[in-house]
Amino acid sequence: MHELLTVEEMGRADRWAVAQGTPGLTLMENAGRAVAEAVTARFERTSVAVLCGPGNNGGDGFVAARHLSAAGWSVTVYLLGERGKLTGDAAEMARRWNGAIHPMTGDAVRGAGLIIDAIFGAGLSRPVEGVPAELIQAATRARIPVVAVDMPSGLHGDTGEVLGAAFEAVLTVTFFRAKPGHYLLGGRRHCGELLLCDIGIGEEALRELLPHTYENRPSLWLGGFPDLELGDHKYTRGHGIVVSGGMSSTGAARLGARAALRAGAGLVTLASPSSALMVNASQLTAVMVQAVNTPDELTAFLEDKRRNAVLIGPGAGIGGPTREKVLAILLSGAAVVLDADALTSFEEVPRDLFVAIEGYFAGPVVLTPHEGEFKRLFKDIEGSKLERARAAARRAGAIVVLKGPDTVIAAPDGRAAINTNAGAELATAGSGDVLAGIITGLLAQSMAPFEAACAAVWLHGEAGRAFGPGLIAEDLPEMLPVVLRDIEEGHYGIPVQHPAD
């Protein structure tokens, strides 16, 4: 279940379920019961303050309160607003709650051992203020554990943006599908453990919604991942090319080249300036080295169409020579990964790059900017990280990998994935060069570009997580076999189908 739904799409899913014959009260009952069951499974019995808002999120809170009370927990319910103004299913669930309903005040959480946040959920679109803001501050100061219903109050469900202030939950219970805001950085910091619960919305709803945002998980791309066939040899597995910079900046390209080889490319060649040839050759064994100095020499080198995937950017140098090499590569028809200096070199003339990507001879292109490089190339694009990556992919006509703790991979056709497995250990020099190399290695094996980018980002994150503290970039390619073996053995809960099965 890797699809992510916007707040609007989730509302449509609810309405679809009701139209198919599942009453809204049933959905709300199931949601509230799921929250109560999650609480009883994870926490020692304690006093609980249930904070209910005036909408359906508050209705879920009333249900959770009822089930917890029936299980013997000490529950106090607080309502934001007047009970008489509750409507629809929320009003009915308030009626079914047999205990007192107290006005929500700034001291509502005083003395509580646990808070259930059912104030706003994912539908909030304006800054939190007044009593809810006071309660968020009080809970944070007192370090009272918070269980959020659907989304911690104060977070935007689509963007993960903190709207003034937000609860820092230890557990967030959401329903049917997660939302982008759960995984974009603000949400990732505030949601704690994310528990996804079935409340009775059929999977058929997805056929009506046609979602195009995903959590980046192996199930999204494993079906297109390159298989090792008995008759394979190095030439059938593709030939990746990595363009090196000058003698003083060769390490980044070597990191990318080794990663491409570890990702499965049959051959990898470092296209090196003659001045750096001996430096590169002395450091490489399985990766080949070829003297390539000018854009014209690069064009001639890529006339051999077996050289089918090219990475340029890591340590390449910023300026005209790199721009000319990028344009030559784009004319070759090879799959291309543009990283680092290859992106910044087009800061003043981004349109030249986009026109070349759209050219008749260009193959698939993946751009891998971090936030700084993104702003240089897409100066006027604003919005959430997800919105910006999508807009950039449409403009460039390329896959965009907007890097960070919540890396977003976006395609020109509107598909996008949010990565969720990258940890802080990846914040080390050269980590991005390795990611670009992994993408190149997968493209060399003819993996589709969106899926290749998604797979590479996930593998990169998992390799970092598997190594843990002390990671340096050189360690990442060496962890890839471990992660790939774990996938092969089904350690991620995904059965792998082999051609002979």
Short mmCIF file of C-alpha atoms in Angstrom, two decimals:
data_model
loop_
_atom_site.label_atom_id
_atom_site.label_comp_id
_atom_site.label_asym_id
_atom_site.label_seq_id
_atom_site.Cartn_x
_atom_site.Cartn_y
_atom_site.Cartn_z
CA MET A 1 0.00 0.00 0.00
CA HIS A 2 2.43 2.64 -1.24
CA GLU A 3 -0.08 5.15 -2.65
CA LEU A 4 -0.34 8.47 -0.82
CA LEU A 5 -3.55 10.50 -0.87
CA THR A 6 -3.96 14.24 -0.56
CA VAL A 7 -6.48 15.58 1.92
CA GLU A 8 -8.92 16.20 -0.94
CA GLU A 9 -8.41 12.68 -2.33
CA MET A 10 -8.97 11.14 1.11
CA GLY A 11 -12.23 13.07 1.39
CA ARG A 12 -13.27 11.62 -1.95
CA ALA A 13 -12.34 8.12 -0.74
CA ASP A 14 -14.59 8.58 2.31
CA ARG A 15 -17.46 9.77 0.11
CA TRP A 16 -16.89 6.88 -2.31
CA ALA A 17 -17.16 4.38 0.56
CA VAL A 18 -20.39 5.99 1.76
CA ALA A 19 -21.80 5.94 -1.76
CA GLN A 20 -20.97 2.21 -1.96
CA GLY A 21 -23.04 1.56 1.14
CA THR A 22 -20.66 1.93 4.10
CA PRO A 23 -22.20 4.49 6.49
CA GLY A 24 -20.00 7.37 7.63
CA LEU A 25 -20.74 6.33 11.22
CA THR A 26 -19.18 2.94 10.50
CA LEU A 27 -16.03 4.55 9.11
CA MET A 28 -15.80 6.82 12.17
CA GLU A 29 -16.43 3.95 14.58
CA ASN A 30 -13.72 1.89 12.92
CA ALA A 31 -11.27 4.81 13.01
CA GLY A 32 -11.83 5.61 16.67
CA ARG A 33 -11.66 1.96 17.66
CA ALA A 34 -8.37 1.59 15.77
CA VAL A 35 -6.94 4.50 17.77
CA ALA A 36 -8.05 2.93 21.06
CA GLU A 37 -6.61 -0.45 20.12
CA ALA A 38 -3.30 1.14 19.14
CA VAL A 39 -3.15 2.91 22.50
CA THR A 40 -3.91 -0.19 24.55
CA ALA A 41 -1.35 -2.21 22.59
CA ARG A 42 1.48 0.28 23.13
CA PHE A 43 1.00 2.07 26.45
CA GLU A 44 0.61 1.17 30.09
CA ARG A 45 -2.79 2.11 31.47
CA THR A 46 -2.81 5.77 32.53
CA SER A 47 -5.02 8.86 32.62
CA VAL A 48 -5.91 10.04 29.14
CA ALA A 49 -6.92 13.50 27.95
CA VAL A 50 -8.85 13.21 24.69
CA LEU A 51 -8.84 16.53 22.83
CA CYS A 52 -11.72 16.68 20.34
CA GLY A 53 -12.14 19.25 17.61
CA PRO A 54 -15.46 20.35 16.12
CA GLY A 55 -15.23 18.16 12.98
CA ASN A 56 -14.91 14.51 12.05
CA ASN A 57 -11.48 14.25 13.65
CA GLY A 58 -13.16 15.10 16.93
CA GLY A 59 -15.76 12.44 16.20
CA ASP A 60 -12.96 9.88 15.95
CA GLY A 61 -11.77 11.13 19.33
CA PHE A 62 -15.15 10.54 20.97
CA VAL A 63 -15.13 6.96 19.70
CA ALA A 64 -11.59 6.37 20.97
CA ALA A 65 -12.59 7.77 24.36
CA ARG A 66 -15.57 5.43 24.57
CA HIS A 67 -13.51 2.33 23.78
CA LEU A 68 -10.70 3.27 26.16
CA SER A 69 -13.18 3.96 28.95
CA ALA A 70 -14.84 0.58 28.35
CA ALA A 71 -11.40 -1.01 28.65
CA GLY A 72 -10.97 0.50 32.09
CA TRP A 73 -8.83 3.52 31.29
CA SER A 74 -9.36 6.86 33.05
CA VAL A 75 -10.56 9.15 30.25
CA THR A 76 -11.37 12.86 30.26
CA VAL A 77 -12.81 14.42 27.12
CA TYR A 78 -12.33 18.06 26.13
CA LEU A 79 -14.14 19.75 23.23
CA LEU A 80 -13.00 22.75 21.22
CA GLY A 81 -16.16 24.80 20.75
CA GLU A 82 -19.74 24.21 21.84
CA ARG A 83 -21.30 20.77 21.89
CA GLY A 84 -24.51 22.13 20.43
CA LYS A 85 -22.66 23.16 17.28
CA LEU A 86 -21.46 19.64 16.48
CA THR A 87 -23.10 18.22 13.37
CA GLY A 88 -23.42 14.94 11.48
CA ASP A 89 -21.49 11.87 12.55
CA ALA A 90 -19.39 13.80 15.08
CA ALA A 91 -22.55 14.91 16.91
CA GLU A 92 -23.80 11.33 17.04
CA MET A 93 -20.49 10.04 18.42
CA ALA A 94 -20.54 12.76 21.08
CA ARG A 95 -24.05 11.57 22.03
CA ARG A 96 -22.78 7.99 22.36
CA TRP A 97 -20.06 9.10 24.78
CA ASN A 98 -21.51 8.56 28.25
CA GLY A 99 -19.08 10.72 30.20
CA ALA A 100 -18.74 14.45 30.70
CA ILE A 101 -17.55 16.70 27.89
CA HIS A 102 -15.44 19.55 29.23
CA PRO A 103 -14.68 22.83 27.47
CA MET A 104 -11.16 22.79 26.05
CA THR A 105 -8.94 25.18 28.02
CA GLY A 106 -5.24 25.80 28.26
CA ASP A 107 -4.86 23.52 31.27
CA ALA A 108 -6.74 20.56 29.76
CA VAL A 109 -3.66 18.35 29.64
CA ARG A 110 -2.43 19.11 33.17
CA GLY A 111 -1.80 15.86 35.00
CA ALA A 112 -2.54 13.66 31.97
CA GLY A 113 -0.38 10.62 31.37
CA LEU A 114 -1.32 10.48 27.68
CA ILE A 115 -2.94 12.84 25.17
CA ILE A 116 -5.09 11.79 22.25
CA ASP A 117 -4.99 14.63 19.75
CA ALA A 118 -8.23 14.62 17.77
CA ILE A 119 -8.50 18.39 17.27
CA PHE A 120 -7.83 19.15 13.61
CA GLY A 121 -6.37 16.13 11.80
CA ALA A 122 -5.11 16.60 8.25
CA GLY A 123 -7.58 19.22 7.08
CA LEU A 124 -5.95 22.23 8.77
CA SER A 125 -5.04 25.07 6.40
CA ARG A 126 -4.38 28.04 8.71
CA PRO A 127 -2.00 28.62 11.64
CA VAL A 128 -2.89 27.14 15.00
CA GLU A 129 -3.68 29.78 17.60
CA GLY A 130 -5.56 30.25 20.85
CA VAL A 131 -6.23 27.29 23.16
CA PRO A 132 -4.91 24.58 20.77
CA ALA A 133 -1.60 26.46 20.52
CA GLU A 134 -1.46 26.70 24.31
CA LEU A 135 -2.08 22.96 24.63
CA ILE A 136 0.64 22.14 22.11
CA GLN A 137 3.11 24.22 24.10
CA ALA A 138 1.97 22.69 27.41
CA ALA A 139 2.27 19.13 26.10
CA THR A 140 5.73 19.84 24.71
CA ARG A 141 6.96 21.41 27.96
CA ALA A 142 5.56 18.59 30.09
CA ARG A 143 6.75 15.89 27.63
CA ILE A 144 3.39 14.16 27.75
CA PRO A 145 3.20 11.46 25.06
CA VAL A 146 0.76 12.33 22.28
CA VAL A 147 -1.17 9.97 20.02
CA ALA A 148 -2.42 11.86 16.97
CA VAL A 149 -5.58 10.91 15.10
CA ASP A 150 -4.87 11.04 11.36
CA MET A 151 -2.30 13.87 11.60
CA PRO A 152 -0.79 15.81 14.52
CA SER A 153 -2.78 19.02 14.88
CA GLY A 154 -0.82 21.90 13.42
CA LEU A 155 0.52 20.03 10.38
CA HIS A 156 -0.69 20.57 6.83
CA GLY A 157 -1.78 17.18 5.50
CA ASP A 158 -0.48 17.73 1.99
CA THR A 159 2.80 19.54 2.61
CA GLY A 160 3.89 18.54 6.11
CA GLU A 161 4.29 22.24 6.91
CA VAL A 162 4.03 23.24 10.55
CA LEU A 163 1.28 25.84 10.71
CA GLY A 164 2.43 27.92 13.65
CA ALA A 165 2.81 25.02 16.10
CA ALA A 166 2.16 21.29 16.04
CA PHE A 167 1.98 18.41 18.46
CA GLU A 168 5.04 16.15 18.45
CA ALA A 169 3.35 12.77 18.47
CA VAL A 170 4.94 9.49 19.50
CA LEU A 171 2.29 7.70 17.42
CA THR A 172 0.06 8.83 14.57
CA VAL A 173 -2.85 6.61 13.58
CA THR A 174 -4.10 7.25 10.06
CA PHE A 175 -6.59 5.47 7.84
CA PHE A 176 -6.75 3.73 4.44
CA ARG A 177 -3.70 5.54 2.99
CA ALA A 178 -1.07 7.87 4.38
CA LYS A 179 -0.76 11.45 3.15
CA PRO A 180 2.23 13.33 1.73
CA GLY A 181 2.36 15.44 4.89
CA HIS A 182 3.14 12.36 6.96
CA TYR A 183 6.44 11.90 5.12
CA LEU A 184 7.59 15.35 4.04
CA LEU A 185 10.07 16.70 6.53
CA GLY A 186 7.81 18.61 8.94
CA GLY A 187 5.46 15.68 9.21
CA ARG A 188 8.26 13.15 9.44
CA ARG A 189 9.59 15.02 12.48
CA HIS A 190 6.21 15.31 14.22
CA CYS A 191 4.35 12.08 13.46
CA GLY A 192 6.44 9.57 15.40
CA GLU A 193 5.47 6.00 14.56
CA LEU A 194 2.93 5.98 11.73
CA LEU A 195 0.26 3.31 11.93
CA LEU A 196 -1.97 2.79 8.89
CA CYS A 197 -5.35 1.19 9.66
CA ASP A 198 -8.11 -0.27 7.50
CA ILE A 199 -11.48 1.30 8.37
CA GLY A 200 -13.59 -0.26 5.63
CA ILE A 201 -12.78 1.80 2.54
CA GLY A 202 -12.38 -0.73 -0.27
CA GLU A 203 -9.23 -0.89 -2.38
CA GLU A 204 -11.49 -0.28 -5.37
CA ALA A 205 -11.59 3.38 -4.36
CA LEU A 206 -8.10 3.77 -5.79
CA ARG A 207 -9.44 3.07 -9.27
CA GLU A 208 -11.70 6.08 -8.87
CA LEU A 209 -9.03 8.32 -7.36
CA LEU A 210 -6.09 7.36 -9.64
CA PRO A 211 -3.47 8.61 -7.16
CA HIS A 212 -0.07 9.51 -8.55
CA THR A 213 1.91 10.11 -5.36
CA TYR A 214 3.64 7.23 -3.62
CA GLU A 215 5.78 6.31 -0.67
CA ASN A 216 9.06 5.10 -2.15
CA ARG A 217 9.14 1.42 -1.23
CA PRO A 218 10.48 -1.62 -3.11
CA SER A 219 6.95 -2.63 -4.11
CA LEU A 220 6.84 0.52 -6.26
CA TRP A 221 9.79 -0.44 -8.47
CA LEU A 222 10.83 -4.04 -7.78
CA GLY A 223 8.83 -5.35 -10.73
CA GLY A 224 11.12 -3.41 -13.08
CA PHE A 225 14.36 -4.10 -11.25
CA PRO A 226 17.04 -5.75 -13.43
CA ASP A 227 17.14 -9.54 -13.09
CA LEU A 228 20.27 -11.59 -13.45
CA GLU A 229 19.76 -14.07 -16.27
CA LEU A 230 21.84 -17.23 -16.73
CA GLY A 231 22.97 -16.16 -20.20
CA ASP A 232 24.01 -12.64 -19.18
CA HIS A 233 27.49 -11.29 -19.80
CA LYS A 234 29.02 -7.90 -19.13
CA TYR A 235 27.83 -6.37 -22.39
CA THR A 236 24.20 -7.35 -21.83
CA ARG A 237 24.23 -5.58 -18.45
CA GLY A 238 25.07 -2.18 -19.90
CA HIS A 239 28.09 0.10 -19.97
CA GLY A 240 28.04 3.14 -17.71
CA ILE A 241 30.25 6.16 -18.35
CA VAL A 242 31.22 8.62 -15.62
CA VAL A 243 32.87 11.88 -16.65
CA SER A 244 35.71 12.89 -14.36
CA GLY A 245 36.88 16.37 -13.47
CA GLY A 246 40.45 17.61 -13.41
CA MET A 247 43.34 16.19 -11.40
CA SER A 248 42.42 17.93 -8.14
CA SER A 249 38.74 16.86 -8.17
CA THR A 250 38.58 13.24 -9.29
CA GLY A 251 37.29 11.51 -6.16
CA ALA A 252 33.63 12.35 -6.69
CA ALA A 253 33.56 10.75 -10.13
CA ARG A 254 35.30 7.63 -8.82
CA LEU A 255 32.66 7.31 -6.09
CA GLY A 256 29.96 7.50 -8.75
CA ALA A 257 31.73 4.99 -10.98
CA ARG A 258 32.16 2.39 -8.24
CA ALA A 259 28.50 2.82 -7.25
CA ALA A 260 27.39 2.28 -10.85
CA LEU A 261 29.38 -0.95 -10.98
CA ARG A 262 28.00 -2.15 -7.63
CA ALA A 263 24.47 -1.34 -8.84
CA GLY A 264 24.92 -3.94 -11.56
CA ALA A 265 26.27 -2.24 -14.69
CA GLY A 266 28.33 -4.79 -16.64
CA LEU A 267 31.06 -2.30 -17.39
CA VAL A 268 31.91 1.18 -16.15
CA THR A 269 34.44 3.52 -17.70
CA LEU A 270 35.71 6.75 -16.21
CA ALA A 271 36.09 9.32 -19.01
CA SER A 272 39.04 11.30 -17.65
CA PRO A 273 41.02 14.33 -18.78
CA SER A 274 44.53 13.27 -19.75
CA SER A 275 45.89 15.41 -16.91
CA ALA A 276 44.00 13.26 -14.39
CA LEU A 277 44.42 9.91 -16.11
CA MET A 278 47.20 8.57 -13.89
CA VAL A 279 45.51 9.75 -10.70
CA ASN A 280 42.31 7.94 -11.67
CA ALA A 281 44.05 4.84 -13.03
CA SER A 282 46.07 4.40 -9.84
CA GLN A 283 42.86 4.30 -7.76
CA LEU A 284 40.69 2.04 -9.93
CA THR A 285 40.70 -1.65 -10.80
CA ALA A 286 37.38 -2.97 -12.13
CA VAL A 287 36.41 0.48 -13.38
CA MET A 288 38.18 1.24 -16.65
CA VAL A 289 39.77 4.60 -17.48
CA GLN A 290 39.75 6.34 -20.85
CA ALA A 291 41.34 9.66 -21.83
CA VAL A 292 38.55 11.99 -22.99
CA ASN A 293 39.36 15.69 -23.01
CA THR A 294 37.00 17.74 -25.15
CA PRO A 295 33.29 17.72 -26.00
CA ASP A 296 34.18 16.48 -29.49
CA GLU A 297 36.18 13.57 -28.04
CA LEU A 298 33.26 12.79 -25.75
CA THR A 299 30.91 12.76 -28.74
CA ALA A 300 33.20 10.33 -30.56
CA PHE A 301 33.52 8.15 -27.46
CA LEU A 302 29.73 7.88 -27.13
CA GLU A 303 29.26 6.86 -30.76
CA ASP A 304 29.59 3.30 -29.48
CA LYS A 305 25.94 2.82 -28.45
CA ARG A 306 26.84 0.07 -26.03
CA ARG A 307 27.96 2.96 -23.81
CA ASN A 308 24.37 3.57 -22.89
CA ALA A 309 24.30 5.52 -19.62
CA VAL A 310 26.35 8.58 -18.66
CA LEU A 311 26.87 10.45 -15.41
CA ILE A 312 28.35 13.94 -15.45
CA GLY A 313 28.61 16.46 -12.65
CA PRO A 314 30.48 15.10 -9.64
CA GLY A 315 33.71 17.11 -9.54
CA ALA A 316 33.26 18.09 -13.19
CA GLY A 317 33.87 21.83 -12.67
CA ILE A 318 31.43 24.69 -13.18
CA GLY A 319 31.30 26.63 -16.43
CA GLY A 320 31.33 26.49 -20.20
CA PRO A 321 33.38 23.31 -20.73
CA THR A 322 31.01 21.29 -18.54
CA ARG A 323 27.98 22.81 -20.30
CA GLU A 324 29.39 21.79 -23.67
CA LYS A 325 30.05 18.25 -22.48
CA VAL A 326 26.49 17.98 -21.13
CA LEU A 327 25.07 19.09 -24.48
CA ALA A 328 27.29 16.59 -26.31
CA ILE A 329 26.12 13.79 -24.03
CA LEU A 330 22.46 14.69 -24.55
CA LEU A 331 22.95 14.35 -28.31
CA SER A 332 24.30 10.81 -27.92
CA GLY A 333 20.95 9.18 -27.10
CA ALA A 334 22.35 7.60 -23.94
CA ALA A 335 20.48 7.74 -20.64
CA VAL A 336 21.93 10.65 -18.67
CA VAL A 337 22.30 11.56 -15.00
CA LEU A 338 23.08 15.24 -14.38
CA ASP A 339 24.37 15.99 -10.91
CA ALA A 340 26.21 18.72 -9.00
CA ASP A 341 28.40 20.87 -11.29
CA ALA A 342 26.51 19.77 -14.40
CA LEU A 343 23.42 21.47 -12.98
CA THR A 344 25.08 24.57 -11.58
CA SER A 345 26.83 25.15 -14.92
CA PHE A 346 23.41 25.99 -16.39
CA GLU A 347 22.45 28.44 -13.63
CA GLU A 348 22.46 31.42 -16.02
CA VAL A 349 21.00 29.55 -19.01
CA PRO A 350 18.64 26.85 -17.68
CA ARG A 351 16.52 27.07 -20.81
CA ASP A 352 19.46 25.83 -22.89
CA LEU A 353 19.50 22.67 -20.80
CA PHE A 354 15.75 22.08 -21.01
CA VAL A 355 15.71 22.55 -24.78
CA ALA A 356 18.55 20.04 -25.13
CA ILE A 357 16.71 17.52 -22.94
CA GLU A 358 13.68 17.87 -25.19
CA GLY A 359 15.84 17.34 -28.29
CA TYR A 360 15.11 14.57 -30.75
CA PHE A 361 18.27 12.58 -29.98
CA ALA A 362 18.17 12.84 -26.19
CA GLY A 363 17.59 9.72 -24.14
CA PRO A 364 16.01 9.64 -20.67
CA VAL A 365 17.45 12.21 -18.27
CA VAL A 366 17.59 12.28 -14.47
CA LEU A 367 18.47 15.48 -12.59
CA THR A 368 19.67 15.08 -8.99
CA PRO A 369 19.77 18.53 -7.33
CA HIS A 370 20.00 19.30 -3.64
CA GLU A 371 18.04 22.36 -2.52
CA GLY A 372 20.79 24.83 -3.43
CA GLU A 373 21.25 23.44 -6.94
CA PHE A 374 17.48 23.29 -7.39
CA LYS A 375 17.13 27.01 -6.62
CA ARG A 376 19.87 27.86 -9.10
CA LEU A 377 18.17 25.96 -11.91
CA PHE A 378 14.48 26.55 -11.06
CA LYS A 379 14.59 30.01 -9.50
CA ASP A 380 10.89 30.85 -9.77
CA ILE A 381 9.36 27.51 -8.73
CA GLU A 382 7.78 27.67 -5.27
CA GLY A 383 5.52 25.55 -3.07
CA SER A 384 5.99 22.42 -1.03
CA LYS A 385 8.88 20.12 -1.83
CA LEU A 386 6.49 17.77 -3.61
CA GLU A 387 4.95 20.58 -5.66
CA ARG A 388 8.33 22.02 -6.59
CA ALA A 389 9.77 18.68 -7.70
CA ARG A 390 6.71 17.99 -9.86
CA ALA A 391 6.80 21.43 -11.46
CA ALA A 392 10.52 21.12 -12.16
CA ALA A 393 10.11 17.70 -13.76
CA ARG A 394 7.42 19.08 -16.07
CA ARG A 395 9.53 22.07 -17.01
CA ALA A 396 12.73 20.12 -17.61
CA GLY A 397 11.12 17.12 -19.28
CA ALA A 398 13.23 14.95 -16.98
CA ILE A 399 13.07 12.92 -13.81
CA VAL A 400 13.91 15.21 -10.89
CA VAL A 401 15.40 13.79 -7.68
CA LEU A 402 15.12 16.65 -5.18
CA LYS A 403 17.43 15.41 -2.45
CA GLY A 404 17.24 15.73 1.32
CA PRO A 405 15.99 13.78 4.34
CA ASP A 406 12.65 13.56 2.52
CA THR A 407 13.92 13.14 -1.05
CA VAL A 408 11.19 13.53 -3.66
CA ILE A 409 11.43 11.78 -7.04
CA ALA A 410 9.16 13.31 -9.70
CA ALA A 411 8.44 12.51 -13.35
CA PRO A 412 7.16 14.82 -16.11
CA ASP A 413 3.91 12.83 -16.28
CA GLY A 414 3.03 13.82 -12.69
CA ARG A 415 4.09 10.69 -10.82
CA ALA A 416 6.03 11.39 -7.66
CA ALA A 417 7.42 9.40 -4.75
CA ILE A 418 8.56 10.51 -1.31
CA ASN A 419 11.46 8.59 0.19
CA THR A 420 11.19 7.64 3.86
CA ASN A 421 14.18 5.45 4.77
CA ALA A 422 17.11 7.90 4.65
CA GLY A 423 18.81 8.70 7.93
CA ALA A 424 21.17 11.39 9.15
CA GLU A 425 24.20 9.16 8.51
CA LEU A 426 23.93 10.06 4.80
CA ALA A 427 24.93 13.66 5.60
CA THR A 428 28.54 13.02 4.61
CA ALA A 429 30.72 14.24 1.76
CA GLY A 430 30.32 12.22 -1.43
CA SER A 431 27.02 10.61 -0.49
CA GLY A 432 25.23 12.32 -3.37
CA ASP A 433 27.91 11.21 -5.84
CA VAL A 434 27.23 7.61 -4.86
CA LEU A 435 23.48 8.11 -5.36
CA ALA A 436 24.07 9.49 -8.86
CA GLY A 437 26.24 6.47 -9.62
CA ILE A 438 23.60 4.01 -8.46
CA ILE A 439 21.04 5.65 -10.74
CA THR A 440 23.52 5.44 -13.62
CA GLY A 441 24.15 1.75 -13.00
CA LEU A 442 20.44 0.96 -13.06
CA LEU A 443 19.88 3.03 -16.21
CA ALA A 444 22.74 1.16 -17.89
CA GLN A 445 20.71 -2.02 -17.31
CA SER A 446 17.76 -0.37 -19.11
CA MET A 447 15.61 0.13 -16.02
CA ALA A 448 12.88 2.74 -16.64
CA PRO A 449 14.12 6.15 -15.45
CA PHE A 450 11.47 6.97 -12.82
CA GLU A 451 11.70 3.49 -11.33
CA ALA A 452 15.50 3.55 -11.54
CA ALA A 453 15.65 6.84 -9.66
CA CYS A 454 13.20 5.58 -7.02
CA ALA A 455 15.11 2.33 -6.59
CA ALA A 456 18.45 4.10 -6.32
CA VAL A 457 17.20 6.54 -3.70
CA TRP A 458 15.76 3.72 -1.60
CA LEU A 459 18.86 1.53 -1.95
CA HIS A 460 21.06 4.50 -1.04
CA GLY A 461 19.01 5.18 2.09
CA GLU A 462 18.90 1.54 3.10
CA ALA A 463 22.66 1.13 2.58
CA GLY A 464 23.26 4.07 4.89
CA ARG A 465 20.84 2.72 7.48
CA ALA A 466 22.40 -0.74 7.33
CA PHE A 467 25.89 0.65 7.96
CA GLY A 468 24.84 3.13 10.63
CA PRO A 469 27.04 5.60 12.54
CA GLY A 470 30.52 6.26 11.20
CA LEU A 471 29.41 5.95 7.56
CA ILE A 472 31.52 7.60 4.89
CA ALA A 473 30.65 7.71 1.21
CA GLU A 474 33.11 4.95 0.30
CA ASP A 475 31.12 2.56 2.49
CA LEU A 476 27.85 3.00 0.58
CA PRO A 477 28.67 0.99 -2.58
CA GLU A 478 30.01 -1.83 -0.42
CA MET A 479 26.68 -2.04 1.42
CA LEU A 480 24.66 -2.44 -1.78
CA PRO A 481 25.23 -6.21 -2.05
CA VAL A 482 23.97 -6.61 1.52
CA VAL A 483 20.79 -4.67 0.80
CA LEU A 484 20.22 -6.38 -2.55
CA ARG A 485 20.66 -9.78 -0.92
CA ASP A 486 18.13 -8.87 1.75
CA ILE A 487 15.65 -7.93 -0.99
CA GLU A 488 16.39 -11.20 -2.78
CA GLU A 489 15.69 -13.14 0.41
CA GLY A 490 12.44 -11.30 1.09
CA HIS A 491 13.61 -9.56 4.26
CA TYR A 492 11.52 -6.51 3.39
CA GLY A 493 8.30 -8.48 3.27
CA ILE A 494 8.11 -8.47 -0.52
CA PRO A 495 8.10 -11.80 -2.35
CA VAL A 496 10.52 -11.81 -5.28
CA GLN A 497 9.40 -13.66 -8.37
CA HIS A 498 12.17 -15.21 -10.44
CA PRO A 499 11.87 -16.19 -14.11
CA ALA A 500 12.21 -19.89 -13.22
CA ASP A 501 9.49 -19.78 -10.54
#
